[in-house]
mmCIF file with all atom_site columns, C-alpha atoms in Angstrom:
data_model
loop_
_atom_site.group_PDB
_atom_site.id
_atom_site.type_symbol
_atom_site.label_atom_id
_atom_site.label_alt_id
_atom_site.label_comp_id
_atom_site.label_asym_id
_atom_site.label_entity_id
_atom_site.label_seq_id
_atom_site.pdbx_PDB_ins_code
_atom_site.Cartn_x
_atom_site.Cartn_y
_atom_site.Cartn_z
_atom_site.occupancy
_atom_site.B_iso_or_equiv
_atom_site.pdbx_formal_charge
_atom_site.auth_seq_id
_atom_site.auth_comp_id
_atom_site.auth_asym_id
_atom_site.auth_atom_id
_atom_site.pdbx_PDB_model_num
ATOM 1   C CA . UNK A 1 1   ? 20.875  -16.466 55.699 1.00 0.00 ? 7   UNK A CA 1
ATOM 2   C CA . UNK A 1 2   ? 19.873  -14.130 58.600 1.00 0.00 ? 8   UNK A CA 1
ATOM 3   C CA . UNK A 1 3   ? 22.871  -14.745 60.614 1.00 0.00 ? 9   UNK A CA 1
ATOM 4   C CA . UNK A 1 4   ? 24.906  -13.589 57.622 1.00 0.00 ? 10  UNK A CA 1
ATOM 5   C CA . UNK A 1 5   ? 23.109  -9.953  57.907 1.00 0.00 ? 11  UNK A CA 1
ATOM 6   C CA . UNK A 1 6   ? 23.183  -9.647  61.502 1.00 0.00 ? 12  UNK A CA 1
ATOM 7   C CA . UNK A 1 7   ? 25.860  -6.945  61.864 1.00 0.00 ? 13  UNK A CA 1
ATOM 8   C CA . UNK A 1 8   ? 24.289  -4.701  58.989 1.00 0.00 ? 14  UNK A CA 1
ATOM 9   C CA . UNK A 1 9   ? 21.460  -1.966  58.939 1.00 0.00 ? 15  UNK A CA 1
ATOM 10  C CA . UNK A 1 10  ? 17.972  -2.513  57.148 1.00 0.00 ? 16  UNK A CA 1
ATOM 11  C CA . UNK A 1 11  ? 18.313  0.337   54.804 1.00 0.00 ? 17  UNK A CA 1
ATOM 12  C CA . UNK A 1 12  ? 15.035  -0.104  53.447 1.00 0.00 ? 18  UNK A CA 1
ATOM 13  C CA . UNK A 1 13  ? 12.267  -2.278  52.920 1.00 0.00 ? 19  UNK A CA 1
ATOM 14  C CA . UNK A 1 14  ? 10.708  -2.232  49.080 1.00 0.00 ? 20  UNK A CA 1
ATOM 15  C CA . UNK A 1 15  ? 7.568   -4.241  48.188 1.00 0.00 ? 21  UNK A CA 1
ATOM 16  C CA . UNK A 1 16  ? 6.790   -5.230  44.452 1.00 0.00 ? 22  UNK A CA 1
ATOM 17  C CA . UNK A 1 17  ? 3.233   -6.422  43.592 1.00 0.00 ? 23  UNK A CA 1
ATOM 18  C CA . UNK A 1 18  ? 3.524   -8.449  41.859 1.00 0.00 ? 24  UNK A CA 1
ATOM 19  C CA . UNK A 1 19  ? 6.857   -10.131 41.954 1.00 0.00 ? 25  UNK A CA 1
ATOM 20  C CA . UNK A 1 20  ? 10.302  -9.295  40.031 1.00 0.00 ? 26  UNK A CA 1
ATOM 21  C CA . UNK A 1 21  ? 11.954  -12.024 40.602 1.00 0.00 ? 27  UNK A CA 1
ATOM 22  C CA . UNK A 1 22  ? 10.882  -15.590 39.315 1.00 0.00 ? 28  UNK A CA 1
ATOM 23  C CA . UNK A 1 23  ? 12.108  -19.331 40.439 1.00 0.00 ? 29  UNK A CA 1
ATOM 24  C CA . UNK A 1 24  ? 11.974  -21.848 37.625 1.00 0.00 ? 30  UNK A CA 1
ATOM 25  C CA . UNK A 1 25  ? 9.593   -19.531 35.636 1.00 0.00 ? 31  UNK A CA 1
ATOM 26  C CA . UNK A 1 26  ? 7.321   -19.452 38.362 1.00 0.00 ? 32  UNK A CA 1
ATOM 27  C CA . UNK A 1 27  ? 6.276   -16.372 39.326 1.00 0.00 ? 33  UNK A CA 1
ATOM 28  C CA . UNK A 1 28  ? 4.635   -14.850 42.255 1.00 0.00 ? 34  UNK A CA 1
ATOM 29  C CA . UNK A 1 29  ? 2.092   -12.604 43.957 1.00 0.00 ? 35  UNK A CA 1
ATOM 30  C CA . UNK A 1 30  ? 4.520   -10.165 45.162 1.00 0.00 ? 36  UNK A CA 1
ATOM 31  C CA . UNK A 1 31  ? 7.942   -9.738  46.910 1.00 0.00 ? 37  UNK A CA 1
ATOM 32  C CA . UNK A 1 32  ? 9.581   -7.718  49.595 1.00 0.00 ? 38  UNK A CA 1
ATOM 33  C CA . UNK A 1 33  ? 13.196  -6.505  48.864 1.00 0.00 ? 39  UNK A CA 1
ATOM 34  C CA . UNK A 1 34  ? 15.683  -5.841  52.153 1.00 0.00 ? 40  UNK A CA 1
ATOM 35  C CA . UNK A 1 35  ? 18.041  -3.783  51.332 1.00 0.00 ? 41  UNK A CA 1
ATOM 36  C CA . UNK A 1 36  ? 21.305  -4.184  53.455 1.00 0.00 ? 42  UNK A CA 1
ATOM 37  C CA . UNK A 1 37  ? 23.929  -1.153  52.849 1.00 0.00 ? 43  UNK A CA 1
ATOM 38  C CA . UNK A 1 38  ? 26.230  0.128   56.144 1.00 0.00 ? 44  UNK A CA 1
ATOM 39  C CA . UNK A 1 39  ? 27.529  -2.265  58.345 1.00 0.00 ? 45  UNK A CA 1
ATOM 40  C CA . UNK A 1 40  ? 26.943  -1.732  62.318 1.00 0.00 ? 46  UNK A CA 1
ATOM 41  C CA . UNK A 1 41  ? 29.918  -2.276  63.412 1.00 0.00 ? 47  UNK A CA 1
ATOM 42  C CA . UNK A 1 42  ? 32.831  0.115   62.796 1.00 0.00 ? 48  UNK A CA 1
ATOM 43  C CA . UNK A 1 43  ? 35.232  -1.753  61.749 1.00 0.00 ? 49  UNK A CA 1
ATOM 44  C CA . UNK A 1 44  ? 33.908  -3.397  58.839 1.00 0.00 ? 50  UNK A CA 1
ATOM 45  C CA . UNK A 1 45  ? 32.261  -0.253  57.372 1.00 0.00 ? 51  UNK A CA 1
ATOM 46  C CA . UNK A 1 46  ? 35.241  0.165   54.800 1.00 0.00 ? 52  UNK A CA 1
ATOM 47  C CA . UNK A 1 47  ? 34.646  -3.268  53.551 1.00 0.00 ? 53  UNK A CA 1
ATOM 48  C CA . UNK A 1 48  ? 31.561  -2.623  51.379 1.00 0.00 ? 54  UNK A CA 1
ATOM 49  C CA . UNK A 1 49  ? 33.343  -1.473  48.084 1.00 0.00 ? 55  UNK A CA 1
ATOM 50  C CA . UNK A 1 50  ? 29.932  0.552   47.131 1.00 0.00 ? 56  UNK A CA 1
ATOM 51  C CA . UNK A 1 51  ? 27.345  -3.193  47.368 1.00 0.00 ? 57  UNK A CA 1
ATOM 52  C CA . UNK A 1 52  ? 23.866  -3.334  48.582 1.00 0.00 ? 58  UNK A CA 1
ATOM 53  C CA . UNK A 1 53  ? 22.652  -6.492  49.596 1.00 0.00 ? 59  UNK A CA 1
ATOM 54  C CA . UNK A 1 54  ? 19.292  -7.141  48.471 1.00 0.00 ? 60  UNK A CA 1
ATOM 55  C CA . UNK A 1 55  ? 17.508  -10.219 50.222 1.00 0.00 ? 61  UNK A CA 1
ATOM 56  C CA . UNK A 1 56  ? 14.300  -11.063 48.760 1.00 0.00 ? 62  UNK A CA 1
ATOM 57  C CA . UNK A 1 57  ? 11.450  -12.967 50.127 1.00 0.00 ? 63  UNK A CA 1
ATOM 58  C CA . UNK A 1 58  ? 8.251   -13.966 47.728 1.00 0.00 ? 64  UNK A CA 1
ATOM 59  C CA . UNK A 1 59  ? 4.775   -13.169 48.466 1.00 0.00 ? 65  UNK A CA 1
ATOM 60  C CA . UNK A 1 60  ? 1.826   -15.524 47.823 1.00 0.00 ? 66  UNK A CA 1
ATOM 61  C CA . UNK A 1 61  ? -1.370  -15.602 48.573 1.00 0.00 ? 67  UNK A CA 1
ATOM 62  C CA . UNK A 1 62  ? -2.605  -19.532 49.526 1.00 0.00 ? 68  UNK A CA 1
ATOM 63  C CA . UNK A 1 63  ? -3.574  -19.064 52.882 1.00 0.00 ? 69  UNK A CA 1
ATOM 64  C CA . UNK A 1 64  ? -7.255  -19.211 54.180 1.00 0.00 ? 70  UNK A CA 1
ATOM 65  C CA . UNK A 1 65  ? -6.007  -16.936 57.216 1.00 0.00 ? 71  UNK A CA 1
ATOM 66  C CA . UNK A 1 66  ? -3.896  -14.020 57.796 1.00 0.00 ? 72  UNK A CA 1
ATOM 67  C CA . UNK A 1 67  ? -0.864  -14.071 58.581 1.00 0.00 ? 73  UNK A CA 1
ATOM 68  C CA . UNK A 1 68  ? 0.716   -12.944 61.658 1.00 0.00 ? 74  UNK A CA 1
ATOM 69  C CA . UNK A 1 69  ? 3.992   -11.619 60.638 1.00 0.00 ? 75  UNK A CA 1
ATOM 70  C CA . UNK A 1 70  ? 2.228   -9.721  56.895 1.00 0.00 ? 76  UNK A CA 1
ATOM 71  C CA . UNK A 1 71  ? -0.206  -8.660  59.595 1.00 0.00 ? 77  UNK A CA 1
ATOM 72  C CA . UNK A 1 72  ? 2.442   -6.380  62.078 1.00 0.00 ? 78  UNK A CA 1
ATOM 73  C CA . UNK A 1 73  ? 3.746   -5.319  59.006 1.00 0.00 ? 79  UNK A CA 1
ATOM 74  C CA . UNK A 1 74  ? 0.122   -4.203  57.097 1.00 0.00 ? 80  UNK A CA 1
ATOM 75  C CA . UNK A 1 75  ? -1.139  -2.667  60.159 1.00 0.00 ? 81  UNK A CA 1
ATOM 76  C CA . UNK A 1 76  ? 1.866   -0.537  61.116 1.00 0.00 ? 82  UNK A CA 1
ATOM 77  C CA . UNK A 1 77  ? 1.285   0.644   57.050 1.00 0.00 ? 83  UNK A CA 1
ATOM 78  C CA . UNK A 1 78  ? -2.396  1.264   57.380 1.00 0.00 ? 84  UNK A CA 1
ATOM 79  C CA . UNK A 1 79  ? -1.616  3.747   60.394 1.00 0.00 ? 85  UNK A CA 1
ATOM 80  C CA . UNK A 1 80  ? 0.709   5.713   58.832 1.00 0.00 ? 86  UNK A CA 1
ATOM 81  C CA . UNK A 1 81  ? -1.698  5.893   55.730 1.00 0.00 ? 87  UNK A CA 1
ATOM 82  C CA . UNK A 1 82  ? -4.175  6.947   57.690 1.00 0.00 ? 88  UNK A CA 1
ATOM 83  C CA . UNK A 1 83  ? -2.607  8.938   59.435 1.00 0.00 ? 89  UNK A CA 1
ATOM 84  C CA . UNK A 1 84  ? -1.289  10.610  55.984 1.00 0.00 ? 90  UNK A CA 1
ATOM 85  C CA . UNK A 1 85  ? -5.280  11.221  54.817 1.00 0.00 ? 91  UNK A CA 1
ATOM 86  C CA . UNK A 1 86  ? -6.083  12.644  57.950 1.00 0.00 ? 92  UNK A CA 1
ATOM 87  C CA . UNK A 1 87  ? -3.340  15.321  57.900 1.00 0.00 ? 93  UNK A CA 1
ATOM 88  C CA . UNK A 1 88  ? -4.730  16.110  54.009 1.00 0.00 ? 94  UNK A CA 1
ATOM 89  C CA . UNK A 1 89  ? -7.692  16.746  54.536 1.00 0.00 ? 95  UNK A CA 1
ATOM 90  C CA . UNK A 1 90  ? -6.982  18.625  57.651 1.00 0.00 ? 96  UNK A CA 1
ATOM 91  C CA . UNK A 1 91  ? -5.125  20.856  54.860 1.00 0.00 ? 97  UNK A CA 1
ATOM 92  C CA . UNK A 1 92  ? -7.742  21.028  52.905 1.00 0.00 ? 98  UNK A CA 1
ATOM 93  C CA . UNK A 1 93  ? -6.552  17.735  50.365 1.00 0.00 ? 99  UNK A CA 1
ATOM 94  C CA . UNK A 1 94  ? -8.680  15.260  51.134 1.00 0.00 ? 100 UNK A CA 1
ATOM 95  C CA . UNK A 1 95  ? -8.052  12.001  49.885 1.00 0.00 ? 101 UNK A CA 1
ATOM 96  C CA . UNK A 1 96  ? -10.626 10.861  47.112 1.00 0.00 ? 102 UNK A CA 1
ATOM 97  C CA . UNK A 1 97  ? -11.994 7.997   48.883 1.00 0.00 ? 103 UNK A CA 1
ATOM 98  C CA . UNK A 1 98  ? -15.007 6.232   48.154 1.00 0.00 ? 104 UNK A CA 1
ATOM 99  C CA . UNK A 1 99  ? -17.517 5.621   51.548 1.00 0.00 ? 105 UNK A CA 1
ATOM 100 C CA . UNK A 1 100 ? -16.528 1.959   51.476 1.00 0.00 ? 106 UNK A CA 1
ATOM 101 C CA . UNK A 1 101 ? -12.901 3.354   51.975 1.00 0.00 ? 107 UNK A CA 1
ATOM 102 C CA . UNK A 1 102 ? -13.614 6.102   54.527 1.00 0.00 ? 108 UNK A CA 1
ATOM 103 C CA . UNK A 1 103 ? -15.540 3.089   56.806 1.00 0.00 ? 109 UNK A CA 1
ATOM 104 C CA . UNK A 1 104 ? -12.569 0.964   56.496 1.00 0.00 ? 110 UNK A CA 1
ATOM 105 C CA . UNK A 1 105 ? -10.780 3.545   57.859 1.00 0.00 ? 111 UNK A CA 1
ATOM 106 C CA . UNK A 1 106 ? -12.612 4.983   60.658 1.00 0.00 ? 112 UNK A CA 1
ATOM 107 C CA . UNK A 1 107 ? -12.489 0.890   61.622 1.00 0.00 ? 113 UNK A CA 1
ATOM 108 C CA . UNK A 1 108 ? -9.034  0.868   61.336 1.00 0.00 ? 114 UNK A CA 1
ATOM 109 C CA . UNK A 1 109 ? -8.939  3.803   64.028 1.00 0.00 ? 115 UNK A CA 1
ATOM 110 C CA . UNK A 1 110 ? -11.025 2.341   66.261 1.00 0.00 ? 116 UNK A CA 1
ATOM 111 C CA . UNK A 1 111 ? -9.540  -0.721  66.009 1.00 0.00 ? 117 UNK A CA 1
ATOM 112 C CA . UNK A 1 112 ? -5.663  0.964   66.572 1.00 0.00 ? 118 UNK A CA 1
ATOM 113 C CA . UNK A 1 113 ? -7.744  2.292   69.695 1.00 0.00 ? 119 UNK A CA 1
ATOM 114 C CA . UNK A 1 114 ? -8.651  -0.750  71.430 1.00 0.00 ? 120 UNK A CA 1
ATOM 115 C CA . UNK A 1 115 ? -5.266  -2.270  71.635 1.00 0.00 ? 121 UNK A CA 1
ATOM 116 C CA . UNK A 1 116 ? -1.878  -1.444  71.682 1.00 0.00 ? 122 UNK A CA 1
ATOM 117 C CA . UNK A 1 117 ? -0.152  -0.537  68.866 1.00 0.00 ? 123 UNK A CA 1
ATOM 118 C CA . UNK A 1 118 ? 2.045   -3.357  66.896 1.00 0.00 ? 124 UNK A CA 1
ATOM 119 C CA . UNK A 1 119 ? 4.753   -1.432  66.655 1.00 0.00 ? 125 UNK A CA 1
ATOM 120 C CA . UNK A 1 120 ? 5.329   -1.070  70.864 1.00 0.00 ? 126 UNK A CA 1
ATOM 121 C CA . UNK A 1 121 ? 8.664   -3.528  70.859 1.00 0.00 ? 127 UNK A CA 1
ATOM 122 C CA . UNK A 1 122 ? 12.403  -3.230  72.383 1.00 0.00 ? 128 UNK A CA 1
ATOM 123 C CA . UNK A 1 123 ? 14.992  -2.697  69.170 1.00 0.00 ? 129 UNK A CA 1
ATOM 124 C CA . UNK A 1 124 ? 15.828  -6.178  70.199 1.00 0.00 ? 130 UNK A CA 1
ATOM 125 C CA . UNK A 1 125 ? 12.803  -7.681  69.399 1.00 0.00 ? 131 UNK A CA 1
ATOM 126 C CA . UNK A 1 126 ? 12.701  -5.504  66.351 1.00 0.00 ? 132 UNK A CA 1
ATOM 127 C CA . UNK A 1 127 ? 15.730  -6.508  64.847 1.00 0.00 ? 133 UNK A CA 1
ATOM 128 C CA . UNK A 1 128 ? 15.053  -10.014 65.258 1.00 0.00 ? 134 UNK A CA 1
ATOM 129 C CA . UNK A 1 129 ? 11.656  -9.181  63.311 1.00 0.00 ? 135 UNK A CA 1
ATOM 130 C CA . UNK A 1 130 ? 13.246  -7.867  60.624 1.00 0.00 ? 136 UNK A CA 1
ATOM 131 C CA . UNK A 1 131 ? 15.557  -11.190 60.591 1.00 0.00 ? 137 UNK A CA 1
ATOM 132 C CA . UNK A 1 132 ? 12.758  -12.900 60.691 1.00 0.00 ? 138 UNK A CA 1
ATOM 133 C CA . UNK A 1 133 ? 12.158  -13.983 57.160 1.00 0.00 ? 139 UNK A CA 1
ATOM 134 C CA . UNK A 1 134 ? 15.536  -15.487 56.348 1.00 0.00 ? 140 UNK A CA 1
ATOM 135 C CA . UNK A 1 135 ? 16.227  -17.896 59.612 1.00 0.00 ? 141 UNK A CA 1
ATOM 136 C CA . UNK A 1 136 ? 16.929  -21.050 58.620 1.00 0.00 ? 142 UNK A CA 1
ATOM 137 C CA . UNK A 1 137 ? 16.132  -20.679 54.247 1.00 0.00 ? 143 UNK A CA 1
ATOM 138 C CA . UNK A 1 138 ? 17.934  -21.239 51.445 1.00 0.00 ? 144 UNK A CA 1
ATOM 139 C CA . UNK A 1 139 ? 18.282  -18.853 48.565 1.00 0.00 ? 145 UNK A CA 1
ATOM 140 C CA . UNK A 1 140 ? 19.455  -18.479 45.160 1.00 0.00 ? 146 UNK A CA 1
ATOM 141 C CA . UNK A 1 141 ? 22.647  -15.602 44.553 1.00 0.00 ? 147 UNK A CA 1
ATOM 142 C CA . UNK A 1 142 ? 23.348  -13.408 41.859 1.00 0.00 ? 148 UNK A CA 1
ATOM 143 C CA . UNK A 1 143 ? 25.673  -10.149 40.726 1.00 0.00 ? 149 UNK A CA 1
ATOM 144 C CA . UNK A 1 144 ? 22.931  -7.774  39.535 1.00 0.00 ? 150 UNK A CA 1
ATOM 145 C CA . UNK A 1 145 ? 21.290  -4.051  39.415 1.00 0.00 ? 151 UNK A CA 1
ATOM 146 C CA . UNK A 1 146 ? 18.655  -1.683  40.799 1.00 0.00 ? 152 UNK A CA 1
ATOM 147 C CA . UNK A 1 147 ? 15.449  -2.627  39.162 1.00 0.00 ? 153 UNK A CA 1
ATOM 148 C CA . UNK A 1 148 ? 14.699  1.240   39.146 1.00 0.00 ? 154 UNK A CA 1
ATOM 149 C CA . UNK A 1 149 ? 16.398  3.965   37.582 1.00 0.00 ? 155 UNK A CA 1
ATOM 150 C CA . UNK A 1 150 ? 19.670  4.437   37.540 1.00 0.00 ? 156 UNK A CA 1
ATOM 151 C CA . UNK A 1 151 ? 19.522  0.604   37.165 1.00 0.00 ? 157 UNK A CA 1
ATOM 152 C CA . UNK A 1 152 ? 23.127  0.721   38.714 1.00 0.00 ? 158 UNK A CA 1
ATOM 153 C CA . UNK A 1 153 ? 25.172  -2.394  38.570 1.00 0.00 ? 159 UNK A CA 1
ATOM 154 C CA . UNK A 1 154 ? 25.957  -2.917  42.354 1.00 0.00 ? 160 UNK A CA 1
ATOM 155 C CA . UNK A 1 155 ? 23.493  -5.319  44.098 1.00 0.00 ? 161 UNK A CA 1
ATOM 156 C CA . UNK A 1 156 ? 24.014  -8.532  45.495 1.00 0.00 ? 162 UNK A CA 1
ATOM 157 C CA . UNK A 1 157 ? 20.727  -10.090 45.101 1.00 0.00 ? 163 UNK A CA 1
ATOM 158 C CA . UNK A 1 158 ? 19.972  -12.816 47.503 1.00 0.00 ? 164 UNK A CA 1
ATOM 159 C CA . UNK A 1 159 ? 16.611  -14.465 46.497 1.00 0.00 ? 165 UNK A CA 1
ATOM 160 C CA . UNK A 1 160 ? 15.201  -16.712 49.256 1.00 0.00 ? 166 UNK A CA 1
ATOM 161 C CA . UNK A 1 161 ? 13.775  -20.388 47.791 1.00 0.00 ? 167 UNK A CA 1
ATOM 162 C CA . UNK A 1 162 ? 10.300  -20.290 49.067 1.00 0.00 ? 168 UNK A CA 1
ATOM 163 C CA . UNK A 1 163 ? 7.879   -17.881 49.159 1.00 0.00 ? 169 UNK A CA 1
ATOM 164 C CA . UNK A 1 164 ? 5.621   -16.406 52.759 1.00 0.00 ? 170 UNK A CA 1
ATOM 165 C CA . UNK A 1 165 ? 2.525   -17.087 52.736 1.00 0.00 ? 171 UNK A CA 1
ATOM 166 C CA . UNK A 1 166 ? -0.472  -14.559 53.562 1.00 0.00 ? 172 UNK A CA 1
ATOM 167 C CA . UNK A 1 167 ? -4.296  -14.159 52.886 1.00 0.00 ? 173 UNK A CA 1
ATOM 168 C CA . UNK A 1 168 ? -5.532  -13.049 49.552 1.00 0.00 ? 174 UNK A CA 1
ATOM 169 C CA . UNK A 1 169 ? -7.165  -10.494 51.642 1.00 0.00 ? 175 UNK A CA 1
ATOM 170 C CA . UNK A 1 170 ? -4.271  -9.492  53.006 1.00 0.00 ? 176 UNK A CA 1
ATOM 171 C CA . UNK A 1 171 ? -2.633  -8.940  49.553 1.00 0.00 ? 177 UNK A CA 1
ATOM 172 C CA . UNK A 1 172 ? -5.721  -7.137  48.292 1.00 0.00 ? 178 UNK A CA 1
ATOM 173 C CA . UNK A 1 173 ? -5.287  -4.035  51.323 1.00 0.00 ? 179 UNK A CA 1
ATOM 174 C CA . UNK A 1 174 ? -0.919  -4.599  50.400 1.00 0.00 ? 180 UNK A CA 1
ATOM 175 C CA . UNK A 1 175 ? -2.456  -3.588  46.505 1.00 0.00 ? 181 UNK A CA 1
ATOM 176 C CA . UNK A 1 176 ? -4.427  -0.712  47.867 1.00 0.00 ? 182 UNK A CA 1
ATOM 177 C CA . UNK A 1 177 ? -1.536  0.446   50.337 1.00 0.00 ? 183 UNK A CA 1
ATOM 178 C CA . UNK A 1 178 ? 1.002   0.334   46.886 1.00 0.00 ? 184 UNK A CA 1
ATOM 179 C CA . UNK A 1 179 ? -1.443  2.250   44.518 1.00 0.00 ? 185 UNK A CA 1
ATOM 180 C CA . UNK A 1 180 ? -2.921  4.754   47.162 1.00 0.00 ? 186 UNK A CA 1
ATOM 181 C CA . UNK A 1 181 ? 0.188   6.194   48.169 1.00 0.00 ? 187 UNK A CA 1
ATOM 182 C CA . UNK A 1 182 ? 1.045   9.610   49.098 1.00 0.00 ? 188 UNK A CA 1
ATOM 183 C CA . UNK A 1 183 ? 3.434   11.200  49.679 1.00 0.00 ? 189 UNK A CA 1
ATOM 184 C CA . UNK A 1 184 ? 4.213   14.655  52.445 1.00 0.00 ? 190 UNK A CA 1
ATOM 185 C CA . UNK A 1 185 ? 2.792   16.875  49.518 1.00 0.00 ? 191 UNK A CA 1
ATOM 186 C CA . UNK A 1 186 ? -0.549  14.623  49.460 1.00 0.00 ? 192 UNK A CA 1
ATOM 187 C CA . UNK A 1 187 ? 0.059   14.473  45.927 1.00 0.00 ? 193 UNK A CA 1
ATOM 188 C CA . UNK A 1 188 ? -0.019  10.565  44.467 1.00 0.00 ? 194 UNK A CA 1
ATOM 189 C CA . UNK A 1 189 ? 3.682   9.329   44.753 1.00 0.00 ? 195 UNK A CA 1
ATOM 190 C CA . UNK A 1 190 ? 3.454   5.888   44.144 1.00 0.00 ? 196 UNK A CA 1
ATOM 191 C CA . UNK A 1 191 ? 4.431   4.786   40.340 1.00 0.00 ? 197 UNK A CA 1
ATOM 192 C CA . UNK A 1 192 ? 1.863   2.083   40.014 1.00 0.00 ? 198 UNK A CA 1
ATOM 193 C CA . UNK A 1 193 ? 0.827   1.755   36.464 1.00 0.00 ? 199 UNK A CA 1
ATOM 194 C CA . UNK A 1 194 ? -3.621  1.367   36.492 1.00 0.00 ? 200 UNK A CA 1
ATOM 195 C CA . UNK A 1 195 ? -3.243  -2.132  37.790 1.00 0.00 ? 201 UNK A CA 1
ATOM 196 C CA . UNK A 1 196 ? -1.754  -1.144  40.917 1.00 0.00 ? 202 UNK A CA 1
ATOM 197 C CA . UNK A 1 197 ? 1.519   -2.795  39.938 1.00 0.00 ? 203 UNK A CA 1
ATOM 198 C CA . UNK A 1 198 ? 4.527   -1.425  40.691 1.00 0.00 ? 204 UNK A CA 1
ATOM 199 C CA . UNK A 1 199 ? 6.936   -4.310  39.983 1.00 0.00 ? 205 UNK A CA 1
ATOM 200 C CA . UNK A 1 200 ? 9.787   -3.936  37.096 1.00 0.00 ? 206 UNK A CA 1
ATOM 201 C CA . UNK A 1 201 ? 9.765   -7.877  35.706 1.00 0.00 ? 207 UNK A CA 1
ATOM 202 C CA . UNK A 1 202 ? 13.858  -9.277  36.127 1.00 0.00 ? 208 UNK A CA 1
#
């Protein structure tokens, strides 16, 4: 599946908690959605007739330990949400965090401190990250739509078999990341409903 993306952009990169998509009416913990629109190369950037390409991989959370590849990703996150609620409150928004929240923060900082930072690779290696989840998998196909508003009826969903696996901790700091979000106003921009879930069921 990868090597059929490997002359396109990453567009974006959505995450659903829990999961939109099901398998055989099994459903899942959560899902990240890579959405493929412009190809690189020149010559085949006429040949998209208006389609994203939506590759999805499921989210579960059955391992005892974290996992490396969530972990890049949740730490990279965590930075720039921290670095979000520092910028607020050096505005004069602070973020209404409870003390538990503030220490796991400060840790966070000190932790960024003491090594190097996650994100510190050649576009190389960066695009084979992001290629990462689809090498060698087999997925399911469908004409479909946006699962947000305007619901338009021009993806090409591509819904890999089986799911990554990560910690339940892990998926616990992904909830907090979804339903904490802010946006450059400080103001609350995620659409989580009280749950902290954010996914539209397909």
């Amino acid at each position: 599946l990868s090597d059929s993306f490997h002359s396109r952009y990453v567009n974006t990169i959505e995450l659903k908690v829990p999961g939109e998509h099901t398998i055989n009416g099994t459903s899942f913990d959560g899902e990240m959605q890579f959405s493929f629109v412009v190809n690189v190369l020149d010559e085949y950037k006429s040949n998209r007739d208006h389609q994203i390409a939506m590759v999805v991989r499921h989210l579960t959370a059955s391992k005892t330990k974290d996992d490396d590849y969530m972990e890049m990703f949740l730490e990279g996150w965590e930075a720039a949400a921290d670095r979000t609620a520092e910028n607020c409150t050096a505005r004069g928004t602070p973020f209404p965090e409870t003390p538990h929240q503030l220490l796991a923060r400060t840790q966070r900082r000190h932790r960024r401190r003491l090594r190097a930072s996650p994100w510190s690779v050649g576009g190389k290696k960066h695009r084979k990250l992001l290629r990462q989840p689809f090498r060698n998998q087999y997925y399911y196909g469908y004409r479909g739509s946006l699962t947000v508003p305007p619901c338009s009826d021009i993806v090409l969903w591509y819904v890999v078999d089986n799911p990554m696996e990560m910690s339940a901790g892990q998926l616990r700091r992904l909830r907090h990341l979804v339903a904490n979000y802010r946006d450059a106003q400080c103001a609350l921009g995620t659409y989580a409903d009280e749950g902290g879930n954010v996914n539209r069921p397909i």
